[in-house]
PDB file of C-alpha atoms in Angstrom:
ATOM      1  CA  UNK A   1      -9.411   7.814  -9.109  1.00 57.00           C
ATOM      2  CA  UNK A   2     -11.908   6.321  -6.678  1.00 68.00           C
ATOM      3  CA  UNK A   3     -10.857   5.488  -3.135  1.00 79.00           C
ATOM      4  CA  UNK A   4     -11.428   1.753  -2.713  1.00 87.00           C
ATOM      5  CA  UNK A   5     -12.444  -0.085   0.428  1.00 91.00           C
ATOM      6  CA  UNK A   6      -9.387  -2.330   0.328  1.00 91.00           C
ATOM      7  CA  UNK A   7      -7.042   0.668  -0.007  1.00 93.00           C
ATOM      8  CA  UNK A   8      -8.652   2.266   3.065  1.00 95.00           C
ATOM      9  CA  UNK A   9      -8.342  -1.038   4.927  1.00 96.00           C
ATOM     10  CA  UNK A  10      -4.697  -1.306   3.911  1.00 97.00           C
ATOM     11  CA  UNK A  11      -3.949   2.206   5.156  1.00 96.00           C
ATOM     12  CA  UNK A  12      -5.570   1.509   8.514  1.00 97.00           C
ATOM     13  CA  UNK A  13      -3.790  -1.856   8.821  1.00 97.00           C
ATOM     14  CA  UNK A  14      -0.405  -0.304   8.062  1.00 97.00           C
ATOM     15  CA  UNK A  15      -1.083   2.531  10.503  1.00 96.00           C
ATOM     16  CA  UNK A  16      -1.791  -0.069  13.185  1.00 95.00           C
ATOM     17  CA  UNK A  17       1.563  -1.767  12.576  1.00 96.00           C
ATOM     18  CA  UNK A  18       3.778   1.286  12.133  1.00 95.00           C
ATOM     19  CA  UNK A  19       6.942   0.987  14.236  1.00 93.00           C
ATOM     20  CA  UNK A  20       6.859   3.659  16.943  1.00 92.00           C
ATOM     21  CA  UNK A  21      10.464   4.615  16.161  1.00 94.00           C
ATOM     22  CA  UNK A  22       9.879   5.045  12.416  1.00 96.00           C
ATOM     23  CA  UNK A  23      10.389   8.636  11.268  1.00 97.00           C
ATOM     24  CA  UNK A  24      10.970   8.549   7.508  1.00 98.00           C
ATOM     25  CA  UNK A  25       8.292   7.024   5.269  1.00 98.00           C
ATOM     26  CA  UNK A  26       8.053   6.635   1.491  1.00 98.00           C
ATOM     27  CA  UNK A  27       4.677   6.141  -0.217  1.00 98.00           C
ATOM     28  CA  UNK A  28       5.260   4.653  -3.701  1.00 97.00           C
ATOM     29  CA  UNK A  29       2.397   5.431  -6.072  1.00 94.00           C
ATOM     30  CA  UNK A  30       0.650   7.975  -3.867  1.00 94.00           C
ATOM     31  CA  UNK A  31      -2.479   8.279  -6.007  1.00 93.00           C
ATOM     32  CA  UNK A  32      -4.921  10.567  -4.227  1.00 92.00           C
ATOM     33  CA  UNK A  33      -2.661  10.798  -1.156  1.00 95.00           C
ATOM     34  CA  UNK A  34      -4.892   8.467   0.880  1.00 94.00           C
ATOM     35  CA  UNK A  35      -2.175   6.263   2.392  1.00 96.00           C
ATOM     36  CA  UNK A  36       0.152   9.155   3.197  1.00 97.00           C
ATOM     37  CA  UNK A  37      -2.637  11.027   4.971  1.00 96.00           C
ATOM     38  CA  UNK A  38      -3.578   7.976   7.030  1.00 96.00           C
ATOM     39  CA  UNK A  39       0.042   7.336   8.025  1.00 96.00           C
ATOM     40  CA  UNK A  40       0.606  11.028   8.840  1.00 96.00           C
ATOM     41  CA  UNK A  41      -1.979  10.700  11.609  1.00 94.00           C
ATOM     42  CA  UNK A  42       0.022   8.018  13.441  1.00 93.00           C
ATOM     43  CA  UNK A  43       2.711  10.313  14.812  1.00 91.00           C
ATOM     44  CA  UNK A  44       5.546  12.649  13.975  1.00 91.00           C
ATOM     45  CA  UNK A  45       6.519  11.267  10.540  1.00 95.00           C
ATOM     46  CA  UNK A  46       8.353  12.743   7.565  1.00 97.00           C
ATOM     47  CA  UNK A  47       6.598  11.297   4.533  1.00 98.00           C
ATOM     48  CA  UNK A  48       7.749  11.420   0.916  1.00 98.00           C
ATOM     49  CA  UNK A  49       4.923  10.493  -1.464  1.00 97.00           C
ATOM     50  CA  UNK A  50       5.697   9.938  -5.144  1.00 97.00           C
ATOM     51  CA  UNK A  51       3.132   9.750  -7.958  1.00 95.00           C
ATOM     52  CA  UNK A  52       3.919   9.366 -11.669  1.00 93.00           C
ATOM     53  CA  UNK A  53       0.644  10.671 -13.123  1.00 92.00           C
ATOM     54  CA  UNK A  54       0.171  14.429 -13.268  1.00 94.00           C
ATOM     55  CA  UNK A  55      -3.608  14.379 -12.742  1.00 93.00           C
ATOM     56  CA  UNK A  56      -3.340  12.166  -9.663  1.00 93.00           C
ATOM     57  CA  UNK A  57      -0.423  14.220  -8.344  1.00 96.00           C
ATOM     58  CA  UNK A  58      -2.549  17.379  -8.619  1.00 96.00           C
ATOM     59  CA  UNK A  59      -5.451  15.678  -6.872  1.00 95.00           C
ATOM     60  CA  UNK A  60      -3.181  14.467  -4.079  1.00 95.00           C
ATOM     61  CA  UNK A  61      -1.676  17.955  -3.745  1.00 96.00           C
ATOM     62  CA  UNK A  62      -5.156  19.447  -3.379  1.00 96.00           C
ATOM     63  CA  UNK A  63      -6.256  16.795  -0.891  1.00 95.00           C
ATOM     64  CA  UNK A  64      -3.156  17.121   1.275  1.00 96.00           C
ATOM     65  CA  UNK A  65      -3.319  20.937   1.273  1.00 97.00           C
ATOM     66  CA  UNK A  66      -6.758  20.788   2.902  1.00 95.00           C
ATOM     67  CA  UNK A  67      -5.565  18.821   5.937  1.00 95.00           C
ATOM     68  CA  UNK A  68      -3.690  19.456   9.163  1.00 95.00           C
ATOM     69  CA  UNK A  69      -0.873  17.141   8.039  1.00 96.00           C
ATOM     70  CA  UNK A  70       0.395  18.965   4.966  1.00 95.00           C
ATOM     71  CA  UNK A  71       3.664  19.896   6.680  1.00 96.00           C
ATOM     72  CA  UNK A  72       4.435  16.196   7.209  1.00 96.00           C
ATOM     73  CA  UNK A  73       4.088  15.169   3.552  1.00 98.00           C
ATOM     74  CA  UNK A  74       6.400  16.048   0.678  1.00 97.00           C
ATOM     75  CA  UNK A  75       4.661  15.218  -2.585  1.00 97.00           C
ATOM     76  CA  UNK A  76       6.804  14.359  -5.622  1.00 97.00           C
ATOM     77  CA  UNK A  77       5.713  13.915  -9.222  1.00 96.00           C
ATOM     78  CA  UNK A  78       7.887  11.460 -11.082  1.00 95.00           C
ATOM     79  CA  UNK A  79       8.921   7.883 -11.834  1.00 94.00           C
ATOM     80  CA  UNK A  80      10.096   6.175  -8.658  1.00 94.00           C
ATOM     81  CA  UNK A  81      12.688   4.189 -10.635  1.00 94.00           C
ATOM     82  CA  UNK A  82      14.248   7.398 -11.995  1.00 94.00           C
ATOM     83  CA  UNK A  83      13.938   9.601  -8.930  1.00 95.00           C
ATOM     84  CA  UNK A  84      16.790  10.388  -6.557  1.00 94.00           C
ATOM     85  CA  UNK A  85      15.957  10.159  -2.851  1.00 95.00           C
ATOM     86  CA  UNK A  86      17.841  11.786   0.019  1.00 88.00           C
ATOM     87  CA  UNK A  87      18.435   8.594   1.977  1.00 95.00           C
ATOM     88  CA  UNK A  88      17.010   5.283   3.109  1.00 98.00           C
ATOM     89  CA  UNK A  89      13.564   5.031   4.688  1.00 98.00           C
ATOM     90  CA  UNK A  90      12.379   3.476   7.924  1.00 98.00           C
ATOM     91  CA  UNK A  91       9.121   2.437   6.261  1.00 98.00           C
ATOM     92  CA  UNK A  92       8.053   2.070   2.619  1.00 98.00           C
ATOM     93  CA  UNK A  93       4.395   1.563   1.725  1.00 98.00           C
ATOM     94  CA  UNK A  94       2.808   0.824  -1.633  1.00 96.00           C
ATOM     95  CA  UNK A  95      -0.502  -0.128  -3.147  1.00 92.00           C
ATOM     96  CA  UNK A  96       1.201  -1.013  -6.444  1.00 85.00           C
ATOM     97  CA  UNK A  97      -0.194  -1.771  -9.915  1.00 70.00           C
ATOM     98  CA  UNK A  98      -2.162  -4.985  -9.561  1.00 65.00           C
ATOM     99  CA  UNK A  99      -2.224  -6.696 -12.905  1.00 47.00           C
ATOM    100  CA  UNK A 100       0.640  -7.969 -15.028  1.00 45.00           C
ATOM    101  CA  UNK A 101      -0.128  -9.358 -18.495  1.00 42.00           C
ATOM    102  CA  UNK A 102      -3.892  -8.770 -18.096  1.00 42.00           C
ATOM    103  CA  UNK A 103      -6.255  -7.095 -20.549  1.00 37.00           C
ATOM    104  CA  UNK A 104      -6.287  -3.302 -20.399  1.00 39.00           C
ATOM    105  CA  UNK A 105      -9.096  -0.798 -20.689  1.00 41.00           C
ATOM    106  CA  UNK A 106      -9.277   2.346 -22.771  1.00 47.00           C
ATOM    107  CA  UNK A 107      -8.462   4.908 -20.041  1.00 48.00           C
ATOM    108  CA  UNK A 108      -4.690   5.313 -19.959  1.00 43.00           C
ATOM    109  CA  UNK A 109      -4.512   6.813 -16.465  1.00 45.00           C
ATOM    110  CA  UNK A 110      -6.323   3.817 -14.979  1.00 44.00           C
ATOM    111  CA  UNK A 111      -4.158   1.458 -17.029  1.00 40.00           C
ATOM    112  CA  UNK A 112      -1.045   2.923 -15.430  1.00 41.00           C
ATOM    113  CA  UNK A 113      -2.592   2.768 -11.970  1.00 40.00           C
ATOM    114  CA  UNK A 114      -3.878  -0.804 -12.292  1.00 39.00           C
ATOM    115  CA  UNK A 115      -1.331  -2.490 -14.578  1.00 35.00           C
ATOM    116  CA  UNK A 116       2.304  -3.019 -13.764  1.00 42.00           C
ATOM    117  CA  UNK A 117       4.181  -2.726 -17.043  1.00 51.00           C
ATOM    118  CA  UNK A 118       5.179   0.713 -15.733  1.00 66.00           C
ATOM    119  CA  UNK A 119       6.300  -0.709 -12.380  1.00 82.00           C
ATOM    120  CA  UNK A 120       6.592  -4.504 -12.189  1.00 91.00           C
ATOM    121  CA  UNK A 121       6.575  -6.268  -8.848  1.00 94.00           C
ATOM    122  CA  UNK A 122      10.202  -7.309  -9.386  1.00 94.00           C
ATOM    123  CA  UNK A 123      11.279  -3.715 -10.088  1.00 94.00           C
ATOM    124  CA  UNK A 124       9.334  -2.417  -7.111  1.00 96.00           C
ATOM    125  CA  UNK A 125      10.888  -4.949  -4.740  1.00 97.00           C
ATOM    126  CA  UNK A 126      14.382  -4.288  -6.102  1.00 97.00           C
ATOM    127  CA  UNK A 127      13.857  -0.576  -5.529  1.00 97.00           C
ATOM    128  CA  UNK A 128      12.590  -1.197  -2.004  1.00 97.00           C
ATOM    129  CA  UNK A 129      15.611  -3.362  -1.163  1.00 97.00           C
ATOM    130  CA  UNK A 130      17.916  -0.461  -2.062  1.00 97.00           C
ATOM    131  CA  UNK A 131      15.917   2.308  -0.356  1.00 98.00           C
ATOM    132  CA  UNK A 132      14.834   0.556   2.852  1.00 98.00           C
ATOM    133  CA  UNK A 133      16.893   1.077   6.004  1.00 98.00           C
ATOM    134  CA  UNK A 134      18.614  -1.996   7.465  1.00 97.00           C
ATOM    135  CA  UNK A 135      15.995  -2.392  10.209  1.00 96.00           C
ATOM    136  CA  UNK A 136      13.163  -0.946   8.121  1.00 97.00           C
ATOM    137  CA  UNK A 137       9.839  -2.470   7.144  1.00 97.00           C
ATOM    138  CA  UNK A 138       7.775  -2.283   4.004  1.00 98.00           C
ATOM    139  CA  UNK A 139       4.086  -2.899   3.468  1.00 98.00           C
ATOM    140  CA  UNK A 140       2.330  -3.964   0.261  1.00 97.00           C
ATOM    141  CA  UNK A 141      -1.267  -4.562  -0.823  1.00 97.00           C
ATOM    142  CA  UNK A 142      -1.659  -7.167  -3.592  1.00 96.00           C
ATOM    143  CA  UNK A 143      -4.251  -9.506  -5.100  1.00 95.00           C
ATOM    144  CA  UNK A 144      -4.256 -12.764  -3.147  1.00 95.00           C
ATOM    145  CA  UNK A 145      -3.625 -14.729  -6.347  1.00 94.00           C
ATOM    146  CA  UNK A 146      -0.157 -13.143  -6.557  1.00 95.00           C
ATOM    147  CA  UNK A 147       1.001 -14.474  -3.173  1.00 96.00           C
ATOM    148  CA  UNK A 148       3.172 -17.267  -4.633  1.00 96.00           C
ATOM    149  CA  UNK A 149       4.785 -14.810  -7.061  1.00 95.00           C
ATOM    150  CA  UNK A 150       5.465 -12.382  -4.228  1.00 96.00           C
ATOM    151  CA  UNK A 151       7.093 -15.075  -2.085  1.00 96.00           C
ATOM    152  CA  UNK A 152       9.265 -16.160  -4.991  1.00 97.00           C
ATOM    153  CA  UNK A 153      10.414 -12.600  -5.695  1.00 96.00           C
ATOM    154  CA  UNK A 154      11.119 -11.931  -2.011  1.00 97.00           C
ATOM    155  CA  UNK A 155      13.239 -15.071  -1.807  1.00 96.00           C
ATOM    156  CA  UNK A 156      15.211 -14.123  -4.921  1.00 97.00           C
ATOM    157  CA  UNK A 157      15.975 -10.696  -3.444  1.00 97.00           C
ATOM    158  CA  UNK A 158      16.816 -11.990   0.058  1.00 97.00           C
ATOM    159  CA  UNK A 159      13.845 -10.145   1.580  1.00 98.00           C
ATOM    160  CA  UNK A 160      11.600 -11.634   4.246  1.00 97.00           C
ATOM    161  CA  UNK A 161       7.861 -11.628   4.854  1.00 97.00           C
ATOM    162  CA  UNK A 162       7.030 -11.282   8.545  1.00 96.00           C
ATOM    163  CA  UNK A 163       3.268 -10.769   8.525  1.00 97.00           C
ATOM    164  CA  UNK A 164       0.496 -11.576   6.052  1.00 98.00           C
ATOM    165  CA  UNK A 165      -3.159 -10.631   6.412  1.00 98.00           C
ATOM    166  CA  UNK A 166      -5.668 -12.323   4.101  1.00 98.00           C
ATOM    167  CA  UNK A 167      -8.625 -10.102   3.233  1.00 97.00           C
ATOM    168  CA  UNK A 168     -12.003 -11.754   2.542  1.00 98.00           C
ATOM    169  CA  UNK A 169     -15.184 -10.055   1.403  1.00 96.00           C
ATOM    170  CA  UNK A 170     -17.214 -12.412   3.648  1.00 96.00           C
ATOM    171  CA  UNK A 171     -16.808 -15.732   5.440  1.00 95.00           C
ATOM    172  CA  UNK A 172     -18.017 -17.491   2.288  1.00 95.00           C
ATOM    173  CA  UNK A 173     -15.415 -15.894   0.004  1.00 96.00           C
ATOM    174  CA  UNK A 174     -11.814 -16.886  -0.553  1.00 97.00           C
ATOM    175  CA  UNK A 175      -9.290 -14.104   0.121  1.00 97.00           C
ATOM    176  CA  UNK A 176      -9.094 -11.527  -2.668  1.00 96.00           C
ATOM    177  CA  UNK A 177      -6.305  -9.324  -1.250  1.00 96.00           C
ATOM    178  CA  UNK A 178      -3.226  -9.832   0.872  1.00 97.00           C
ATOM    179  CA  UNK A 179      -1.593  -7.170   3.032  1.00 98.00           C
ATOM    180  CA  UNK A 180       2.018  -7.973   3.874  1.00 98.00           C
ATOM    181  CA  UNK A 181       4.731  -6.624   6.145  1.00 98.00           C
ATOM    182  CA  UNK A 182       8.278  -7.430   5.042  1.00 98.00           C
ATOM    183  CA  UNK A 183      11.881  -6.406   5.624  1.00 98.00           C
ATOM    184  CA  UNK A 184      15.540  -7.283   5.270  1.00 97.00           C
ATOM    185  CA  UNK A 185      15.467  -9.282   8.494  1.00 93.00           C
ATOM    186  CA  UNK A 186      13.266 -12.188   9.470  1.00 90.00           C
ATOM    187  CA  UNK A 187      11.424 -11.733  12.769  1.00 84.00           C
ATOM    188  CA  UNK A 188       8.985 -14.612  12.762  1.00 88.00           C
ATOM    189  CA  UNK A 189       5.930 -15.069  10.575  1.00 93.00           C
ATOM    190  CA  UNK A 190       2.368 -14.196  11.519  1.00 96.00           C
ATOM    191  CA  UNK A 191      -0.772 -14.975   9.529  1.00 97.00           C
ATOM    192  CA  UNK A 192      -3.961 -13.007  10.022  1.00 97.00           C
ATOM    193  CA  UNK A 193      -7.267 -12.668   8.242  1.00 97.00           C
ATOM    194  CA  UNK A 194      -9.979 -10.058   8.165  1.00 97.00           C
ATOM    195  CA  UNK A 195     -13.532 -10.242   6.851  1.00 97.00           C
ATOM    196  CA  UNK A 196     -14.972  -7.015   5.474  1.00 96.00           C
ATOM    197  CA  UNK A 197     -18.636  -7.934   5.823  1.00 96.00           C
ATOM    198  CA  UNK A 198     -20.896 -10.262   7.719  1.00 95.00           C
ATOM    199  CA  UNK A 199     -24.233 -10.296   5.911  1.00 91.00           C
ATOM    200  CA  UNK A 200     -25.011  -6.688   5.033  1.00 90.00           C
ATOM    201  CA  UNK A 201     -22.936  -5.216   7.859  1.00 94.00           C
ATOM    202  CA  UNK A 202     -19.266  -4.434   8.241  1.00 95.00           C
ATOM    203  CA  UNK A 203     -17.582  -6.825  10.674  1.00 97.00           C
ATOM    204  CA  UNK A 204     -16.457  -5.625  14.121  1.00 96.00           C
ATOM    205  CA  UNK A 205     -12.772  -6.048  13.189  1.00 96.00           C
ATOM    206  CA  UNK A 206     -13.238  -3.986  10.014  1.00 96.00           C
ATOM    207  CA  UNK A 207     -15.018  -1.260  11.986  1.00 96.00           C
ATOM    208  CA  UNK A 208     -12.324  -1.234  14.661  1.00 95.00           C
ATOM    209  CA  UNK A 209      -9.640  -0.577  12.050  1.00 95.00           C
ATOM    210  CA  UNK A 210     -11.524   2.032  10.020  1.00 95.00           C
ATOM    211  CA  UNK A 211     -13.494   3.997  12.638  1.00 94.00           C
ATOM    212  CA  UNK A 212     -10.625   6.456  13.294  1.00 92.00           C
ATOM    213  CA  UNK A 213     -10.766   7.439   9.608  1.00 91.00           C
ATOM    214  CA  UNK A 214     -14.400   7.075   8.498  1.00 88.00           C
ATOM    215  CA  UNK A 215     -16.877   9.793   9.381  1.00 82.00           C
ATOM    216  CA  UNK A 216     -19.803   7.377   9.470  1.00 80.00           C
ATOM    217  CA  UNK A 217     -19.146   3.773  10.452  1.00 77.00           C
TER     218      UNK A 217
END
């Protein structure tokens, strides 16, 4: 699976908003291990990362093993809805399947990664509600067109959105992704936006977020 620009941006954004007191973290749908590795660099965290697909799990295992943060990350292969977890988490992060009821391609592994019949937004949020600590926070990356659906599902499950960042390709584009911070408790509501590019260059705000992780930026 390719590492996308928006996934890297999401990881850096989450890392910038990690509560200092957060110790236990769950990464739902770990993929290549990207998000877990970015979060592991923010402090002394204990990260559980679960991935359903064997090939992606093996790739994540290989990636994590080559870093200085392997002791911080426990990688699990399995279905998050069928897995038992040792306790509630201070933080839950997920770059979940994007597309419900959309056309699928021929590659089954990408279908599972990109389509949410395997893990619907409702099921994911219900799981998060049960596994998130009382004062915990969770972070999601979603297509901007699913914002209304997300708000509806959060309301139905008595969860609250406290921060939303709208991601634009350029000033001329409408937002194509949203990055949200939510929890059981409401602590105000902040709206942000970030542009990835200005002309042919990355914007200063994009560079500021990603420079700690990119070798050349």
